[in-house]
XYZ file of C-alpha atoms in Angstrom:
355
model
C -43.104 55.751 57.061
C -41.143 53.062 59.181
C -38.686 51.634 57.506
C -39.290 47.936 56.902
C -36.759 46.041 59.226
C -37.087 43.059 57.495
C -33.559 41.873 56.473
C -32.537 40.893 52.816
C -32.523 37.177 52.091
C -28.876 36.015 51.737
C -28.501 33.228 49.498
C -27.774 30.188 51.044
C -24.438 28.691 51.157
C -25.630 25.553 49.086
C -27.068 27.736 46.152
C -24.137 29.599 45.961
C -21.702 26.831 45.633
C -23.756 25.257 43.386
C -23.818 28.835 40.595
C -19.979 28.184 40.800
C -20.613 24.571 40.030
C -22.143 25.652 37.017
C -20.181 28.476 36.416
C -17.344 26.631 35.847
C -18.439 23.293 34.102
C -20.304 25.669 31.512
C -16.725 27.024 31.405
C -14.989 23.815 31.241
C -17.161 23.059 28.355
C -16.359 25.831 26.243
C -12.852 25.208 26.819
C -12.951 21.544 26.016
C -15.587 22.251 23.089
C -12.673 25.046 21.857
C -9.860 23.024 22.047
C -11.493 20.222 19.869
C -12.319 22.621 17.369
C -8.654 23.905 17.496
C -7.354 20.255 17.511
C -9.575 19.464 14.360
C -8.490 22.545 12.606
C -4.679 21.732 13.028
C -5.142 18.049 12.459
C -6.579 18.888 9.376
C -3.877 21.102 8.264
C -1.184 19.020 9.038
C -2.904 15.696 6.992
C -3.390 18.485 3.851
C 0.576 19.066 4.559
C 1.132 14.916 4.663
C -0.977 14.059 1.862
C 0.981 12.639 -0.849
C -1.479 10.707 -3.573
C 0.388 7.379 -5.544
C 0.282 8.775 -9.138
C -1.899 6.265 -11.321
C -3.189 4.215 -8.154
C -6.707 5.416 -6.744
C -7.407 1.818 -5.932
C -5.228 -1.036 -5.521
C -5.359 -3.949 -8.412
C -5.803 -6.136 -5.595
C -9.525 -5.066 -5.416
C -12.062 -6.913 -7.059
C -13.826 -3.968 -7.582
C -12.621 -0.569 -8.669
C -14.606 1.434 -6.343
C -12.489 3.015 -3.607
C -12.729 1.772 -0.443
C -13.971 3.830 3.034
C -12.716 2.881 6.381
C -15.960 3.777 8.238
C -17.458 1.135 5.428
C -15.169 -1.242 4.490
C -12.427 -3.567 5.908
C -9.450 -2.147 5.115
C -5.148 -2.272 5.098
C -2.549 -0.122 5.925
C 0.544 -0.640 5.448
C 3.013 1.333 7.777
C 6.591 2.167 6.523
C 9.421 3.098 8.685
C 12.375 4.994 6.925
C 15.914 6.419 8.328
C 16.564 9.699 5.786
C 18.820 11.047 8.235
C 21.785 12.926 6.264
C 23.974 11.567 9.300
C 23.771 7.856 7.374
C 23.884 9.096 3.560
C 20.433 8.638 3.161
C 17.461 10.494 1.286
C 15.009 9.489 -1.511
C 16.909 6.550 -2.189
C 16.657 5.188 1.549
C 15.750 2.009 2.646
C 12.559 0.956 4.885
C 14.133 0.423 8.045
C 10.266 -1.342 9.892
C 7.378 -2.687 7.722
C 4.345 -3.510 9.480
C 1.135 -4.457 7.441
C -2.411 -3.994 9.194
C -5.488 -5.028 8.299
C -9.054 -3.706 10.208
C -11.954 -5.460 9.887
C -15.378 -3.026 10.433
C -17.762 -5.928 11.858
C -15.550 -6.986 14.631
C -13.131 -3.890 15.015
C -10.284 -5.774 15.643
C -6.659 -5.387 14.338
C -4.410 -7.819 12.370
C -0.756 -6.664 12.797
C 1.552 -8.186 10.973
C 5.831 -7.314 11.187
C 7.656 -8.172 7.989
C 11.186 -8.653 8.630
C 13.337 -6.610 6.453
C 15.795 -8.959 4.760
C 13.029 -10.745 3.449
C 14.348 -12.344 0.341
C 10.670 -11.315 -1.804
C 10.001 -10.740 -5.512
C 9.886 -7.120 -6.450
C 7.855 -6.270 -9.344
C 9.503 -2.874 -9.697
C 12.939 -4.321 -10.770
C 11.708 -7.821 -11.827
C 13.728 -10.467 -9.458
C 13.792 -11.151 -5.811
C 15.951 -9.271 -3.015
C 15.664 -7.845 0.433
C 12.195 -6.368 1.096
C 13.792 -3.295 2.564
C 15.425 -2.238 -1.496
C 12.161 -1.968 -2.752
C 11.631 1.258 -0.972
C 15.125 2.478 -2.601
C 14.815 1.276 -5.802
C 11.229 2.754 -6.410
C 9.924 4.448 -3.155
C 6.391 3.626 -1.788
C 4.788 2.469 -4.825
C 7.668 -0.045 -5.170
C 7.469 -0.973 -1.592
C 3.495 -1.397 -1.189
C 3.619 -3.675 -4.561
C 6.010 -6.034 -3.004
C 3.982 -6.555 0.001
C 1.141 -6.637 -2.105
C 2.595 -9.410 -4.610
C 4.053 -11.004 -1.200
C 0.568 -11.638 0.363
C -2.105 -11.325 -2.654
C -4.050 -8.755 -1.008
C -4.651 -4.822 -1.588
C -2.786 -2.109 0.554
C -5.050 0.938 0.743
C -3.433 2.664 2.692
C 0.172 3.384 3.648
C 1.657 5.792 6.097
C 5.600 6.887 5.803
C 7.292 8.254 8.732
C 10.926 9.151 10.023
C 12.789 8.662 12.244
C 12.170 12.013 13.535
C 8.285 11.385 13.858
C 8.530 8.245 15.859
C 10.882 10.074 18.434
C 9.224 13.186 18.430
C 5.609 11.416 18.994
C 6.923 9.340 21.903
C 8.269 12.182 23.475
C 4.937 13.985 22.843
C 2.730 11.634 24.780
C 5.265 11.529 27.633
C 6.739 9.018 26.936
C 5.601 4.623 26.947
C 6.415 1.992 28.812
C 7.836 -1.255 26.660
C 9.994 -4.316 28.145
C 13.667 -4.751 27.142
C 14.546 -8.045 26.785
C 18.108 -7.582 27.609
C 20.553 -4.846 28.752
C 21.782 -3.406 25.826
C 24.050 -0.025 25.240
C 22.430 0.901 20.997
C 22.903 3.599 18.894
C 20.795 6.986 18.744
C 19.082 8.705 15.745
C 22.336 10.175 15.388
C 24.652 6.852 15.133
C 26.255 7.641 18.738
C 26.150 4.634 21.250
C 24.638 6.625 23.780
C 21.348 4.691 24.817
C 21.995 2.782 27.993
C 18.856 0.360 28.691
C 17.955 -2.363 31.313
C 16.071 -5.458 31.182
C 12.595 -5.325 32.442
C 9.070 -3.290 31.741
C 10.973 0.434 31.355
C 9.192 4.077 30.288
C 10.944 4.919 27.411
C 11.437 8.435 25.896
C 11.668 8.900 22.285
C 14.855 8.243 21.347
C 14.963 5.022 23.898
C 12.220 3.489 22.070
C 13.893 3.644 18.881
C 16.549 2.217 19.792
C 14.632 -0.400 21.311
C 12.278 -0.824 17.957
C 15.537 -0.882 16.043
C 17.849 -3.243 18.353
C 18.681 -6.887 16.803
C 22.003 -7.606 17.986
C 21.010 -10.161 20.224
C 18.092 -11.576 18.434
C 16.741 -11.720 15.468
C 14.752 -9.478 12.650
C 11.989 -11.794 13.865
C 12.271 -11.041 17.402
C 12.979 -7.101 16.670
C 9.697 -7.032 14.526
C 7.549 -8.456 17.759
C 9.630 -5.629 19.508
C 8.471 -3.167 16.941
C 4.427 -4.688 17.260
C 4.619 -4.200 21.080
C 5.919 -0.700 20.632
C 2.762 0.035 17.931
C 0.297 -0.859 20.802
C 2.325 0.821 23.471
C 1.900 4.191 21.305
C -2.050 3.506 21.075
C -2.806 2.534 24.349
C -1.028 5.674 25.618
C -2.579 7.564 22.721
C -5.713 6.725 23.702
C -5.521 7.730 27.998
C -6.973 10.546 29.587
C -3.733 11.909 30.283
C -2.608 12.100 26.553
C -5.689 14.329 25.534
C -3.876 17.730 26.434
C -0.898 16.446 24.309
C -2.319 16.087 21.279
C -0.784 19.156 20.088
C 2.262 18.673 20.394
C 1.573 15.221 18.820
C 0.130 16.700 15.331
C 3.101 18.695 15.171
C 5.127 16.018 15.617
C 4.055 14.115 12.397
C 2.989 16.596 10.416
C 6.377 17.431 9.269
C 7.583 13.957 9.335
C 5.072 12.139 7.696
C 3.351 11.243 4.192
C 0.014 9.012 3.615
C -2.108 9.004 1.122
C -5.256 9.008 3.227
C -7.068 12.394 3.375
C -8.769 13.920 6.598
C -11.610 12.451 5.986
C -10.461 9.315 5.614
C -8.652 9.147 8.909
C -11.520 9.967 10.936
C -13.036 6.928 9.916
C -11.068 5.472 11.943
C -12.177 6.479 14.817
C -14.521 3.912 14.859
C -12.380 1.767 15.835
C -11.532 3.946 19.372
C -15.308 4.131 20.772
C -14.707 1.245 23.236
C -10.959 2.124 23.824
C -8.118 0.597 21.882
C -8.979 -2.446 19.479
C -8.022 -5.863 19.902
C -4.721 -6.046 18.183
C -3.663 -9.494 16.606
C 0.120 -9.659 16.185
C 1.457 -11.769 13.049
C 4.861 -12.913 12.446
C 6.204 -15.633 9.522
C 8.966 -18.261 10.531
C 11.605 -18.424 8.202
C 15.109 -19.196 8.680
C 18.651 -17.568 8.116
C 20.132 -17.878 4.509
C 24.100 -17.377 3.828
C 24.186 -19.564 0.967
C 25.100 -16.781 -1.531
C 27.511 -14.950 0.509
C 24.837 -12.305 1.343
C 22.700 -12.865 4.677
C 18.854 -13.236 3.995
C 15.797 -14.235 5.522
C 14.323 -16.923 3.959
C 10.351 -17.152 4.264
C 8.620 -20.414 5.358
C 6.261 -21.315 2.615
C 3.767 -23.004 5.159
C 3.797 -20.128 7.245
C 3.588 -17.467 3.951
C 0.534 -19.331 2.919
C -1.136 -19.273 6.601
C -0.908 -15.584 6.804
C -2.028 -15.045 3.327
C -5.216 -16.657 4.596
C -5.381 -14.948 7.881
C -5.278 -11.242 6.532
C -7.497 -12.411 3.343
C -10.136 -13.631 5.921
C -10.039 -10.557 7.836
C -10.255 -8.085 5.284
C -13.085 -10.427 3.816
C -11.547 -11.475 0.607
C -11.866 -14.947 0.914
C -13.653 -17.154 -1.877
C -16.974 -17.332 0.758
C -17.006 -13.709 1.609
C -16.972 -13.163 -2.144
C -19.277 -14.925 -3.262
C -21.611 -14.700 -0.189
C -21.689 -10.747 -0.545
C -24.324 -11.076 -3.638
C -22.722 -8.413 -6.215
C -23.112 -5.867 -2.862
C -19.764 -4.113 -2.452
C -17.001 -6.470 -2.118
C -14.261 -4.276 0.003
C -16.661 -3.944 3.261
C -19.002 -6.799 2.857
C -16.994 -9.568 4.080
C -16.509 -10.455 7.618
C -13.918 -11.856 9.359
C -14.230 -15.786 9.469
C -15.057 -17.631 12.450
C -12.620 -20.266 11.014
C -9.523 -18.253 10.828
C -10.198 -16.369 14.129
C -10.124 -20.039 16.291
C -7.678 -22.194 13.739
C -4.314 -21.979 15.698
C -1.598 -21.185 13.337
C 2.938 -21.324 14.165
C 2.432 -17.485 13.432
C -0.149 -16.033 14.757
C 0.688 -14.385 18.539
């Protein structure tokens, strides 16, 4: 028999780009698909190794109901805590909050109410019974002591609060490559470790760790007023670059980073209700700040809230959280924590405060 001189059929150039095509996005996939998984597992972990529960609080008295609330459900606060326990400045258990910032996130309109509280408020704190600098209350009682003050400052619940370190903020910056902030003025501040060695220059800057710290904590030039706006800037600096393409492949690095550095009393769960807020990118944040004025009169510097201004904010982050008389009584015995909306009224009204 002849031999059939019929040649093979070579596959065509187009075909065979097109198995690598496939080839490798089915690879791609796995990897991506792998590395979530991974990411989950760790995240988890480290929140287990965070979670720190506020003996004899599940819900805050603030609620009118007792029934916990959900972030994927309900509106909801948290109140963020900054703390220097660095044994270069004497400090530990008894240390003072060094940045309060209060937020409240309402589920209808996922926006973002961020309010700064400056830290020589002069405040009532229930814990010892009289009125001194918001930033004792985290030494005289800790985090229980601290979220009752704001709580008693602003008659409304805090249902969440995260603590972190020094060492977190630096070491999260530094994880997502840094962010870009603006310096308001050239200024040579101190580093995590008390040394004057950060050198900075007015103008919109990328910041490593350490920089933005000392920008968050600056207030030589300024005010605690100004350095809490500083301190709400740097908060949405963190998400937005948190939330780029580029940052994905450094979330590793960024669990680790507060893992060992932080404490909340939210559990995993918890937290990913949150991400409801991310689908469409990073929420509209609302910055907050209260006018007050300087007060030597006693010999010892305070910040002296405006009433007018105390009261405005009051109703700002009531209406958002939909605690307001209306909400209340226009949610029908349904549950109170996440069926108010945020008020048209409050969202328009222009108040001194509001950013």
């Amino acid at each position: 028999m002849k031999r059939s001189k019929q040649k093979e059929k070579k596959p065509s150039k187009l075909s065979l780009a097109l198995k690598i095509t496939l080839i490798l996005a089915a690879s791609l996939l796995i990897c991506v698909t792998t590395y979530g998984m991974y990411l989950t597992k760790k995240a988890e972990h480290a929140v287990e190794q965070a979670y720190e529960e506020i003996e004899n609080r599940e819900v805050s008295t603030k609620r009118p109901t007792e029934v916990k609330v959900e972030p994927i459900q309900d509106n909801v606060s948290v109140l963020f805590v900054g703390i220097d326990d660095s044994e270069q400045r004497g400090q530990g258990e008894g240390s003072r909050s060094d940045a309060l910032l209060l937020a409240t996130l309402n589920r209808t309109t996922k926006t973002v109410k961020l309010l700064s509280i400056p830290r020589d408020s002069y405040v009532y704190i229930p814990h010892i019974g009289y009125k001194d600098k918001i930033t004792h209350a985290h030494a005289f009682g800790g985090t229980l002591a601290t979220i009752e003050t704001v709580e008693e400052l602003f008659d409304i619940p805090v249902d969440y609060y995260v603590r972190m370190n020094f060492n977190a903020f630096i070491d999260v910056v530094d994880a997502l490559g840094g962010i870009e902030a603006e310096v308001p003025y050239a200024m040579l501040e101190k580093d995590e470790f008390d040394r004057n060695t950060v050198n900075l220059q007015p103008g919109i800057q990328h910041l490593n760790g350490r920089e933005a710290l000392a920008l968050a904590r600056t207030r030589k030039l300024d005010s605690d007023v100004e350095r809490g706006k500083r301190q709400q800037e740097i908060l949405k600096a963190i998400a937005q670059q948190a939330a780029s393409v580029s940052s994905i492949m450094k979330y590793d690095e960024v669990i680790d980073a507060v893992g060992a550095n932080m404490k909340t009393n939210m559990t995993f769960k918890e937290m990913k209700g949150f991400f409801s807020y991310l689908t469409q990118g990073v929420p509209r944040i609302d910055s907050l700040s209260i006018e007050g004025y300087d007060d030597m009169s006693t010999g010892i510097y305070y910040y002296q809230l405006d009433e007018q201004s105390l009261e405005d904010t009051k109703v700002i982050l009531k209406s958002h959280l939909g605690l307001t008389d209306d909400a209340i009584n226009s949610s029908n015995g349904s549950s109170l924590a996440g069926n108010g909306s945020e008020q048209t009224q409050s969202e328009s009204s222009t108040v001194p405060n509001q950013q």
